[in-house]
């Protein structure tokens, strides 16, 4: 990616400033009427309304799960408004009105000046270079037949594709939050890579035409046809604020024969303040279906934000010789909680999966790795390698590992390695004695710890992720 | 040897220090000038390593009395990284392992940090690589050592050589070697000693902390101090180390009692 594109990656709130469209807000609460309203507002075909209603009916019969190693107050689902036209951010008259803490954050992350204003919600008429870049970008994609748009647009313009794949990887009744999402999702991304096409560039959510906010129930669907490949980037390192506390997204990936999907996330939602007040609950269902032979699904995530992160990007390895990968860094500080990991379901023959998970806990936070490796009876010669490392910064935080391994085929080979380490006073003194202060020392140790995961990220993303981690752990020692 | 005040690098005056309320140092006095090599000897628990750590600014120790002047600054006012940047170098008795951080990366960050503080140019990774490889030759170190994590899985000898390599890179004003000789076989000891001798010059000073004479066969000190129970109880020339080797530490006691008896 060029520097220009990289800048674009740094502009998460560009769409947040597009105002207007509609101003209606549905009354709080969830019932069939709300769902009919959402579907009607979006001018959806009948089958999609049925999809939503089916999900809703299943959701009604489900109870909210509590097995995860996180604590939060009970969510009142009838207190949420499920349809609202995107709200414009409250605009401020000048940079002087911006929360100094936020400005400091931008400073640390090296967000360019003009973007800082935009991110902070200051009413400046900034003309981004990105407009023309976006256009070129879209033209280039269209040339090779790639469809990349919002899921609402896809429903209107490519209903047959959406209908064919939506809910095939994460069924409507998969779990409590996925069912809720299926009933009420408002927007998200859609991406289709035709047969044999290698996507010529990394696709980032910021290049979507649609300027609406995806809201709290985001829905993403990515399809790679035979021999196609794509690298998709979600999120950004700049801190993202939102008035909606609960975020329950669903992401579905489908890879056909010889297809390759690489999905990278850098998540930095508002984590709450130092005392654990506020912050986003990020309860996400992400799953990839390696449907065809020799297909590959690769998840890379850097989770630094949210008060609670609860997600398990998973791979269903159905095609013979298919490959699943999960590379994760989860950082928690202050009172953050993270329960994250993956599921690798081996169905096809000679399927292989790799799990590399790095958890870093600081402050009073808690971080858990939870992962399932399942080798079904049909998965001849399946292989899995898992490595789960935890690092503790300070002595008030916790790290937990919950690996589940189910093997139903004798030819399988499954390996699991785990370690826990601690950034010690002695290490910091050693750095100090060589002239290096504790912040730089922690940053170096942590980045060394996460190296295997960062190597999987597109380069600019990796550079930003490195900075972001240092920032997140600032003042966590000494 | 210079005798004027400008030549004094370190002046320790009546230094008392404790850890977790327990007093370890009970009044140390020591003056070190440019171009000098001082050896501090003594039994385990006499406070030698504590003294080294306090000079380097280890946060676990509290100085309760006395003061330390370093290059005309109040050393106790400086943080440990400021001390390192000002030219104090401690070669650790037990070098710390830092998994995941490549040695080359660590060395370059340390080098560039200190260079910047001294108003000098930083080196980019390629320039640094050439530079560090040159220094490694002095210590007969294998090139693969740069790619390994800092001290992780290093043998005792490799760790100590790494310390001396860092000293060679950072070019300290005052090098403090805390039992660098312990755990070294004779060949490694010679290599380390050669490194130290190479680095020692008329502008800097060294403090060697050791149990044994054998290091001093290879690095010849100007002064030898004997430490016991948190104090320097005897100071002499290089021949003092030989006498200790022959007679043992009890000999110093008897000798002291004798002297004390005579002078009272």
XYZ file of C-alpha atoms in Angstrom:
742
model
C 0.000 0.000 0.000
C 1.208 3.489 -0.748
C 1.369 6.241 1.820
C -1.845 7.683 0.455
C -3.685 4.456 0.935
C -2.199 4.157 4.332
C -3.578 7.558 5.213
C -6.952 6.376 4.147
C -6.712 3.493 6.519
C -6.374 6.101 9.202
C -9.680 7.764 8.451
C -12.223 5.690 10.237
C -14.788 8.390 10.734
C -14.973 9.618 7.237
C -18.324 7.950 6.834
C -19.426 9.111 10.254
C -19.668 12.654 8.953
C -22.110 12.009 6.233
C -25.306 13.222 7.721
C -28.940 13.184 6.894
C -30.455 10.364 4.751
C -33.215 9.628 7.194
C -33.921 10.736 10.690
C -36.331 8.141 11.868
C -35.608 6.134 14.938
C -37.583 3.043 15.722
C -39.015 2.853 19.221
C -36.902 0.947 21.683
C -37.416 -2.750 21.949
C -37.465 -5.704 19.651
C -40.473 -7.431 18.141
C -41.576 -8.598 14.705
C -42.828 -5.121 13.898
C -39.355 -3.640 14.408
C -37.889 -6.211 12.083
C -40.535 -5.587 9.443
C -39.784 -1.882 9.767
C -36.030 -2.394 9.288
C -36.625 -4.607 6.269
C -39.139 -2.196 4.730
C -36.893 0.824 5.271
C -34.145 -0.972 3.485
C -36.442 -2.068 0.708
C -35.462 -5.673 1.156
C -36.801 -8.649 -0.774
C -39.225 -10.990 0.916
C -36.671 -13.767 1.448
C -34.490 -11.492 3.526
C -37.395 -10.485 5.728
C -38.086 -14.188 6.229
C -34.416 -14.713 7.083
C -34.649 -12.026 9.729
C -37.917 -13.276 11.182
C -36.638 -16.830 11.342
C -33.583 -15.602 13.210
C -35.730 -13.542 15.542
C -37.992 -16.487 16.398
C -35.000 -18.637 17.183
C -33.461 -15.866 19.236
C -36.611 -15.606 21.349
C -36.184 -19.215 22.392
C -32.501 -18.775 23.266
C -30.898 -17.632 26.475
C -27.915 -15.356 26.706
C -24.765 -17.445 27.253
C -22.726 -17.040 30.416
C -19.940 -19.549 30.058
C -17.371 -16.962 28.986
C -14.783 -15.731 31.420
C -15.995 -12.130 31.446
C -18.296 -10.161 33.720
C -20.717 -7.423 32.741
C -24.093 -6.148 33.887
C -27.156 -7.729 32.352
C -28.076 -6.277 28.976
C -31.694 -5.232 28.549
C -32.390 -6.037 24.919
C -35.687 -4.203 25.025
C -33.878 -0.975 25.926
C -32.005 -0.877 22.626
C -33.286 0.937 19.595
C -32.753 -1.417 16.683
C -33.238 0.950 13.844
C -31.961 4.454 13.639
C -30.837 6.490 10.757
C -27.125 7.114 11.170
C -26.611 9.915 13.590
C -24.179 12.631 12.642
C -21.470 13.029 15.242
C -21.882 16.084 17.389
C -19.751 18.691 15.728
C -17.424 20.923 17.657
C -16.517 24.424 16.606
C -12.769 24.136 17.050
C -9.966 21.880 18.202
C -10.027 23.690 21.558
C -13.239 21.905 22.425
C -11.800 18.474 21.909
C -11.063 16.310 24.910
C -7.325 16.789 25.596
C -7.001 13.087 26.352
C -8.145 12.305 22.832
C -5.678 14.766 21.335
C -2.902 13.179 23.316
C -3.909 9.823 21.895
C -3.713 11.120 18.344
C -0.353 12.637 19.101
C 0.973 9.316 20.343
C -0.388 7.381 17.417
C 0.929 9.905 14.948
C -2.437 10.598 13.360
C -1.969 13.465 10.861
C -3.308 16.860 11.933
C -6.148 17.163 9.458
C -7.369 13.726 10.382
C -7.290 14.517 14.063
C -9.856 17.229 13.559
C -12.079 14.912 11.615
C -11.723 12.072 14.059
C -12.496 14.312 16.980
C -15.640 15.569 15.322
C -14.617 19.132 14.636
C -16.665 20.802 11.910
C -13.952 21.428 9.384
C -14.566 21.020 5.723
C -11.710 18.761 5.011
C -11.409 17.608 1.472
C -9.700 14.290 1.577
C -7.525 13.189 -1.290
C -9.270 9.945 -0.773
C -12.222 10.835 -2.953
C -10.273 10.476 -6.144
C -8.249 7.604 -4.747
C -11.437 5.788 -3.847
C -12.758 6.239 -7.335
C -9.640 4.895 -8.992
C -9.649 2.097 -6.523
C -13.199 1.126 -7.343
C -12.571 1.331 -11.066
C -9.622 -0.939 -10.731
C -11.651 -3.490 -8.795
C -14.540 -3.342 -11.230
C -12.166 -4.039 -14.127
C -11.422 -7.473 -12.726
C -15.022 -8.086 -11.737
C -14.676 -7.735 -8.002
C -17.787 -6.577 -6.185
C -17.027 -4.593 -3.082
C -19.875 -2.643 -1.537
C -22.104 -2.388 1.472
C -24.260 -5.382 2.161
C -27.400 -3.258 1.688
C -26.244 -2.379 -1.806
C -25.434 -5.990 -2.480
C -28.946 -6.976 -1.443
C -30.293 -4.535 -4.040
C -27.861 -5.218 -6.863
C -26.674 -8.789 -6.361
C -29.510 -10.434 -4.437
C -28.797 -13.879 -5.904
C -25.269 -13.922 -4.425
C -26.379 -12.690 -1.048
C -29.236 -15.159 -0.939
C -26.964 -18.019 -1.924
C -24.411 -17.441 0.812
C -25.886 -15.391 3.644
C -26.253 -17.506 6.769
C -24.533 -20.528 5.249
C -21.476 -20.230 7.456
C -23.097 -18.749 10.539
C -26.670 -20.079 10.528
C -29.367 -17.775 11.872
C -29.693 -19.743 15.075
C -25.973 -20.337 15.582
C -25.733 -18.536 18.886
C -27.593 -15.916 20.858
C -25.757 -12.892 19.468
C -25.533 -14.211 15.922
C -29.294 -14.798 15.959
C -29.842 -11.262 17.191
C -27.564 -9.925 14.477
C -29.328 -11.956 11.793
C -32.641 -10.504 12.894
C -31.668 -6.865 13.061
C -28.401 -6.219 11.146
C -28.484 -2.872 9.427
C -25.346 -2.816 7.337
C -21.868 -4.098 6.743
C -19.599 -5.098 3.892
C -20.008 -7.422 0.968
C -17.171 -8.677 -1.124
C -17.194 -11.076 -4.066
C -14.053 -12.197 -5.864
C -14.872 -14.000 -9.113
C -13.295 -17.189 -10.319
C -9.543 -17.062 -10.775
C -9.169 -13.427 -9.738
C -6.404 -12.398 -7.385
C -7.549 -9.178 -5.808
C -4.934 -6.615 -6.904
C -4.859 -4.791 -3.566
C -5.782 -5.160 0.068
C -9.451 -4.378 0.545
C -10.185 -2.085 3.411
C -13.591 -1.253 4.867
C -12.834 2.437 4.302
C -13.124 2.108 0.581
C -16.733 1.122 0.660
C -18.876 3.522 -1.335
C -21.550 3.551 1.233
C -21.031 6.194 3.820
C -23.475 4.948 6.378
C -22.318 3.787 9.709
C -22.647 0.099 10.040
C -24.015 0.464 13.509
C -23.898 -1.987 16.275
C -25.108 -5.041 14.346
C -22.703 -5.213 11.447
C -22.874 -7.964 8.870
C -20.019 -8.913 6.580
C -19.989 -11.507 3.821
C -16.941 -12.333 1.731
C -16.966 -14.893 -1.057
C -13.908 -16.082 -2.964
C -14.755 -18.184 -5.989
C -12.548 -20.949 -7.341
C -8.915 -19.938 -7.476
C -9.649 -16.425 -6.213
C -7.722 -14.703 -3.469
C -8.241 -11.622 -1.341
C -6.750 -9.845 1.648
C -9.297 -7.915 3.644
C -8.568 -5.362 6.361
C -11.018 -4.403 9.028
C -10.720 -1.694 11.638
C -7.999 0.806 12.299
C -5.609 1.862 14.959
C -7.159 5.247 15.679
C -9.469 4.975 18.672
C -13.109 4.558 17.770
C -15.877 5.858 19.950
C -19.477 4.923 19.783
C -22.557 5.618 21.818
C -23.783 2.059 21.356
C -22.323 -0.105 24.033
C -23.185 -3.486 22.587
C -21.635 -4.512 19.294
C -22.650 -7.901 17.933
C -21.290 -8.331 14.441
C -21.319 -11.391 12.219
C -18.649 -12.060 9.610
C -18.958 -14.947 7.144
C -16.236 -16.023 4.737
C -16.644 -18.596 2.008
C -13.643 -19.966 0.104
C -14.272 -22.313 -2.811
C -11.730 -24.621 -4.484
C -8.176 -23.235 -4.375
C -9.431 -19.928 -2.998
C -7.620 -17.951 -0.372
C -9.099 -15.413 2.057
C -6.957 -13.491 4.467
C -8.885 -11.404 6.967
C -6.972 -8.970 9.194
C -8.461 -6.964 12.028
C -7.075 -4.210 14.168
C -9.662 -3.453 16.785
C -9.422 -0.357 18.951
C -12.902 0.403 20.167
C -13.245 2.591 23.215
C -12.180 0.491 26.191
C -13.694 2.507 29.001
C -11.772 4.794 31.297
C -9.056 3.799 33.744
C -11.659 2.764 36.281
C -13.473 0.532 33.853
C -16.422 2.864 33.310
C -17.973 2.799 29.842
C -16.436 1.046 26.901
C -17.770 -1.150 24.143
C -18.887 -4.751 24.498
C -17.608 -6.426 21.363
C -19.412 -9.754 20.984
C -18.669 -10.966 17.511
C -19.225 -14.164 15.538
C -16.636 -14.606 12.804
C -16.399 -17.782 10.838
C -14.844 -18.911 7.608
C -15.852 -21.901 5.548
C -12.988 -23.459 3.638
C -15.481 -25.144 1.394
C -13.411 -26.165 -1.591
C -10.367 -28.367 -1.947
C -7.032 -26.610 -1.298
C -8.806 -23.548 0.031
C -7.379 -21.411 2.782
C -8.848 -19.114 5.406
C -6.511 -17.027 7.515
C -7.549 -14.799 10.406
C -5.184 -12.276 11.904
C -6.410 -10.075 14.699
C -4.935 -7.434 16.947
C -7.454 -6.762 19.667
C -6.595 -3.776 21.796
C -9.849 -2.012 22.495
C -13.318 -2.599 23.903
C -14.219 -3.034 27.543
C -15.075 -6.629 26.722
C -13.882 -8.570 23.715
C -15.584 -11.869 23.159
C -14.949 -13.567 19.857
C -13.598 -16.681 18.208
C -12.811 -16.258 14.507
C -13.086 -19.832 13.319
C -12.452 -22.041 10.325
C -14.504 -24.930 9.098
C -12.120 -26.977 7.014
C -14.501 -28.882 4.823
C -12.542 -29.118 1.577
C -9.792 -31.714 1.345
C -6.317 -30.203 1.854
C -7.842 -26.979 3.122
C -5.903 -24.779 5.538
C -7.070 -22.709 8.491
C -4.962 -20.147 10.326
C -5.521 -17.965 13.354
C -2.998 -15.395 14.484
C -4.045 -13.261 17.393
C -2.733 -10.604 19.719
C -5.095 -9.537 22.467
C -4.016 -6.742 24.758
C -5.949 -5.801 27.863
C -5.166 -3.014 30.300
C -6.930 -1.310 33.229
C -10.242 -3.157 33.639
C -10.569 -4.595 30.145
C -11.629 -8.198 29.655
C -10.981 -10.397 26.666
C -12.133 -13.941 26.037
C -10.968 -14.759 22.559
C -9.567 -17.598 20.515
C -10.660 -19.745 17.641
C -12.291 -22.937 16.517
C -10.717 -25.175 13.913
C -13.153 -27.794 12.699
C -11.417 -30.381 10.544
C -13.781 -32.253 8.224
C -11.895 -32.769 4.965
C -8.889 -35.016 4.445
C -5.360 -33.659 4.930
C -6.682 -30.471 6.454
C -4.209 -28.360 8.378
C -4.618 -25.624 10.942
C -2.303 -23.305 12.834
C -3.178 -21.284 15.914
C -0.813 -18.672 17.296
C -2.312 -16.687 20.145
C -0.554 -14.011 22.170
C -2.343 -12.544 25.162
C -0.958 -9.549 27.011
C -2.536 -8.461 30.266
C -1.692 -5.305 32.168
C -3.298 -3.275 34.938
C -6.245 -5.071 36.496
C -7.308 -6.700 33.288
C -8.068 -10.290 32.421
C -7.344 -12.068 29.188
C -8.392 -15.590 28.236
C -7.543 -17.752 25.282
C -10.303 -20.228 24.489
C -9.907 -22.505 21.537
C -11.376 -25.640 20.094
C -9.619 -28.030 17.753
C -12.035 -30.658 16.520
C -10.969 -33.494 14.250
C -14.092 -35.185 12.924
C -14.088 -38.883 11.872
C -13.817 -37.978 8.171
C -10.700 -35.848 8.591
C -7.972 -38.284 7.621
C -4.438 -37.063 8.297
C -5.523 -33.797 9.853
C -2.849 -31.658 11.449
C -3.059 -28.909 14.008
C -0.442 -26.868 15.725
C -1.464 -24.491 18.515
C 0.669 -22.130 20.485
C -0.820 -19.954 23.213
C 1.457 -17.559 25.001
C 0.479 -15.159 27.739
C 2.398 -12.225 29.054
C 1.656 -10.443 32.308
C 2.619 -6.841 32.906
C 2.441 -6.073 36.624
C 0.913 -8.294 39.278
C -2.776 -7.422 39.322
C -3.759 -8.888 35.980
C -4.692 -12.366 34.890
C -4.142 -14.667 31.921
C -6.058 -17.868 31.307
C -5.920 -20.579 28.669
C -8.805 -22.904 27.865
C -7.832 -25.252 25.055
C -10.404 -27.844 23.982
C -9.206 -30.678 21.788
C -11.570 -33.282 20.361
C -10.046 -35.924 18.142
C -12.226 -38.556 16.481
C -9.783 -39.814 13.888
C -6.673 -41.767 14.829
C -4.570 -40.441 11.986
C -4.715 -36.901 13.379
C -1.729 -35.090 14.750
C -2.506 -32.299 17.187
C 0.071 -30.276 19.047
C -0.513 -27.695 21.730
C 2.087 -25.489 23.347
C 1.483 -22.865 25.987
C 3.601 -20.499 28.010
C 3.200 -17.681 30.474
C 5.793 -15.005 31.032
C 6.019 -11.803 32.934
C 7.727 -8.518 32.259
C 9.885 -8.320 35.335
C 11.493 -5.438 37.218
C 14.820 -7.058 36.476
C 14.268 -6.893 32.731
C 13.320 -3.239 32.973
C 16.376 -2.472 35.066
C 18.542 -4.217 32.501
C 17.117 -2.007 29.751
C 17.452 1.083 31.969
C 21.088 0.267 32.630
C 21.607 0.382 28.880
C 19.981 3.799 28.698
C 16.520 2.638 27.602
C 13.484 3.887 29.529
C 10.734 1.564 30.706
C 8.205 2.560 28.051
C 10.554 1.710 25.243
C 11.587 -1.424 27.056
C 8.010 -2.649 27.440
C 7.301 -1.808 23.838
C 10.301 -3.780 22.669
C 9.525 -6.789 24.838
C 5.867 -6.817 23.844
C 6.582 -6.422 20.155
C 9.101 -9.207 20.352
C 6.454 -11.316 22.008
C 3.932 -10.578 19.249
C 6.360 -10.822 16.338
C 4.917 -13.997 14.825
C 1.475 -12.410 14.620
C 2.580 -8.988 13.379
C 4.457 -10.704 10.561
C 1.089 -11.832 9.253
C -0.290 -8.305 8.969
C 0.070 -6.176 5.839
C 3.147 -4.090 6.492
C 1.686 -0.648 7.192
C -0.889 -2.237 9.420
C 1.877 -4.000 11.314
C 3.752 -0.753 11.864
C 0.630 0.880 13.244
C -0.216 -2.115 15.380
C 3.227 -1.949 16.912
C 2.736 1.687 17.855
C -0.729 0.988 19.104
C 0.443 -1.698 21.475
C 3.089 0.533 22.972
C 0.482 3.188 23.452
C -1.985 0.818 25.071
C 0.570 -0.321 27.589
C 1.862 3.126 28.398
C 2.227 3.666 32.125
C 1.367 0.057 32.799
C 4.659 -0.509 34.541
C 6.872 1.292 36.999
C 47.987 9.176 37.169
C 46.391 12.612 37.494
C 45.969 14.071 40.883
C 43.990 17.214 40.177
C 40.280 17.306 40.985
C 39.250 17.343 37.336
C 40.399 13.795 37.080
C 37.888 12.511 39.648
C 35.086 10.540 38.008
C 33.396 9.114 41.062
C 33.369 10.210 44.660
C 31.381 8.153 47.135
C 31.014 9.679 50.550
C 29.744 7.810 53.627
C 27.208 5.832 51.604
C 24.543 3.974 53.565
C 21.855 1.976 51.807
C 19.204 -0.582 52.575
C 16.808 -2.953 50.888
C 13.397 -3.579 52.415
C 14.512 -1.865 55.610
C 17.661 -3.958 55.972
C 20.862 -1.956 55.962
C 23.445 -3.417 53.585
C 25.912 -0.575 53.045
C 27.180 1.085 56.187
C 29.371 3.966 55.178
C 31.330 3.471 51.964
C 33.990 5.954 50.915
C 35.630 5.648 47.550
C 37.234 7.979 45.041
C 37.872 6.867 41.471
C 39.860 8.906 38.978
C 40.254 8.731 35.242
C 42.535 6.036 33.987
C 42.224 3.981 37.159
C 41.158 0.405 37.667
C 39.802 -0.452 41.091
C 39.109 -3.949 42.331
C 36.625 -4.531 45.125
C 36.992 -7.879 46.788
C 35.191 -9.530 49.657
C 33.144 -12.490 50.719
C 29.580 -13.177 49.678
C 27.162 -10.870 51.460
C 29.739 -8.181 52.111
C 27.754 -5.701 50.002
C 29.881 -5.634 46.812
C 27.041 -6.335 44.385
C 24.694 -4.048 46.266
C 27.199 -1.264 45.856
C 27.373 -1.939 42.110
C 23.599 -1.929 41.774
C 23.272 1.297 43.721
C 25.794 2.994 41.450
C 23.652 1.856 38.515
C 20.440 3.038 40.178
C 18.598 -0.199 40.915
C 15.130 0.803 42.159
C 14.968 -1.794 44.949
C 17.643 -0.134 47.064
C 17.262 3.038 49.100
C 20.164 5.282 49.904
C 19.662 6.424 53.499
C 22.791 8.507 54.068
C 25.778 9.910 52.265
C 26.172 10.994 48.673
C 27.700 10.098 45.344
C 29.285 12.595 42.980
C 29.743 11.438 39.423
C 31.406 13.749 36.936
C 30.433 16.692 39.187
C 26.777 15.702 39.211
C 24.763 14.372 42.118
C 24.385 10.803 40.912
C 21.489 10.058 43.241
C 19.409 12.651 41.390
C 19.628 10.680 38.170
C 17.386 7.795 37.111
C 19.056 4.556 36.112
C 18.648 5.266 32.386
C 20.082 8.772 32.841
C 23.076 7.264 34.585
C 23.613 4.867 31.714
C 23.316 7.711 29.248
C 25.836 9.683 31.321
C 28.340 6.865 30.917
C 27.866 4.495 33.844
C 27.874 0.911 32.710
C 27.162 -2.127 34.828
C 28.166 -5.537 33.514
C 25.649 -7.728 35.305
C 26.592 -10.634 37.484
C 23.526 -12.439 36.144
C 22.642 -10.923 32.749
C 18.878 -10.874 32.208
C 17.152 -12.921 29.504
C 14.717 -11.095 27.254
C 12.847 -13.614 25.111
C 11.559 -12.434 21.736
C 13.880 -9.436 21.476
C 16.729 -9.985 19.037
C 20.120 -9.138 20.405
C 20.917 -6.986 17.375
C 17.775 -4.956 17.942
C 18.476 -4.509 21.637
C 22.099 -3.527 21.083
C 21.194 -1.024 18.408
C 18.487 0.631 20.514
C 20.869 0.903 23.476
C 23.634 2.235 21.271
C 21.483 4.787 19.484
C 19.837 5.979 22.691
C 23.181 6.647 24.288
C 24.625 8.179 21.104
C 21.677 10.568 20.845
C 22.182 11.649 24.438
C 25.788 12.432 23.633
C 24.768 14.488 20.636
C 26.121 11.985 18.150
C 24.682 10.383 15.035
C 22.528 7.291 15.250
C 23.394 4.313 13.088
C 20.854 2.675 10.805
C 20.526 -1.117 10.972
C 23.030 -1.759 8.184
C 25.667 0.603 9.518
C 25.143 -0.763 12.978
C 25.542 -4.310 11.748
C 29.014 -3.549 10.372
C 29.929 -1.692 13.518
C 28.803 -4.381 15.936
C 30.414 -7.201 13.959
C 33.741 -5.425 14.225
C 33.370 -5.231 18.005
C 32.320 -8.866 18.185
C 35.603 -9.974 16.705
C 37.373 -8.636 19.759
C 35.332 -11.010 21.910
C 35.457 -13.907 19.451
C 31.679 -14.088 19.169
C 29.772 -15.959 16.487
C 27.651 -13.884 14.093
C 24.469 -15.913 14.781
C 24.530 -14.444 18.237
C 23.020 -11.221 16.849
C 19.858 -13.005 15.732
C 19.249 -14.800 18.997
C 17.073 -13.329 21.727
C 18.926 -11.275 24.314
C 20.764 -13.714 26.603
C 18.114 -16.382 26.073
C 19.663 -19.817 26.112
C 23.156 -18.299 26.246
C 25.829 -20.174 28.137
C 27.361 -18.422 31.134
C 30.367 -17.462 29.040
C 28.230 -16.106 26.199
C 26.228 -13.969 28.601
C 29.347 -12.435 30.078
C 30.818 -11.787 26.652
C 27.581 -10.117 25.682
C 27.983 -7.803 28.660
C 31.492 -6.837 27.593
C 30.296 -6.365 24.018
C 27.673 -3.937 25.279
C 30.345 -2.134 27.222
C 32.419 -1.903 24.058
C 29.434 -0.420 22.200
C 28.420 2.078 24.846
C 31.974 3.238 25.682
C 31.298 4.087 29.321
C 33.079 6.632 31.488
C 32.794 4.290 34.400
C 32.544 0.560 33.820
C 31.469 -1.577 36.757
C 32.019 -5.305 36.310
C 30.057 -7.302 38.833
C 31.720 -10.715 39.158
C 32.198 -10.905 35.442
C 34.755 -13.635 36.035
C 32.415 -15.993 37.853
C 31.354 -19.010 35.830
C 33.976 -18.426 33.131
C 36.493 -21.022 32.080
C 40.042 -19.847 31.635
C 39.764 -19.261 27.891
C 36.621 -17.203 28.239
C 38.198 -15.336 31.116
C 41.144 -14.381 28.923
C 38.858 -13.195 26.135
C 36.797 -11.099 28.544
C 39.928 -9.688 30.175
C 41.356 -8.796 26.798
C 38.120 -6.965 25.996
C 38.236 -5.008 29.220
C 41.887 -4.094 28.800
C 41.178 -2.979 25.290
C 38.432 -0.659 26.512
C 40.290 0.726 29.461
C 42.022 4.038 28.749
C 43.148 7.305 30.314
C 39.693 8.860 30.057
C 37.629 6.190 31.730
C 37.726 4.107 34.861
C 36.779 0.587 35.841
C 35.544 -0.988 39.020
C 35.988 -4.742 39.093
C 34.031 -6.671 41.660
C 35.401 -10.105 42.229
C 36.004 -12.885 44.723
C 39.193 -14.088 43.253
C 42.647 -13.023 42.343
C 42.577 -14.874 39.014
C 40.774 -12.069 37.133
C 43.397 -9.673 38.432
C 46.120 -11.752 36.816
C 44.688 -10.558 33.521
C 43.397 -7.116 34.408
C 45.835 -5.394 36.687
C 44.185 -2.996 39.155
C 45.677 0.192 40.511
C 43.840 -0.269 43.795
C 42.361 -3.193 45.632
C 39.654 -2.635 48.252
C 38.424 -5.241 50.680
C 34.796 -5.015 51.623
C 33.132 -6.494 54.641
C 29.726 -5.943 56.257
C 28.958 -2.954 54.064
C 32.230 -1.111 54.466
C 35.597 -0.931 52.780
C 37.857 -2.176 55.514
C 41.180 -2.128 53.723
C 42.668 -0.554 50.632
C 45.966 -1.320 48.995
C 47.752 -1.793 45.702
C 47.549 -4.812 43.421
C 49.697 -6.802 45.848
C 46.826 -6.773 48.370
C 44.897 -9.162 46.164
C 47.810 -11.571 46.185
C 48.057 -11.416 49.944
C 44.335 -12.148 50.188
C 44.766 -15.078 47.875
C 47.543 -16.454 50.049
C 46.178 -15.702 53.503
C 42.411 -15.577 53.049
C 39.989 -12.935 54.268
C 40.581 -13.721 57.944
C 44.028 -12.388 57.529
C 42.610 -8.908 56.838
C 40.702 -9.125 60.121
C 43.678 -10.037 62.142
C 45.743 -7.464 60.387
C 43.121 -4.812 61.074
C 42.754 -5.732 64.731
C 46.480 -5.522 65.006
C 46.588 -2.075 63.427
C 43.599 -0.873 65.459
C 45.228 -2.104 68.646
C 48.440 -0.354 67.806
C 46.908 2.992 66.978
C 44.584 3.292 70.003
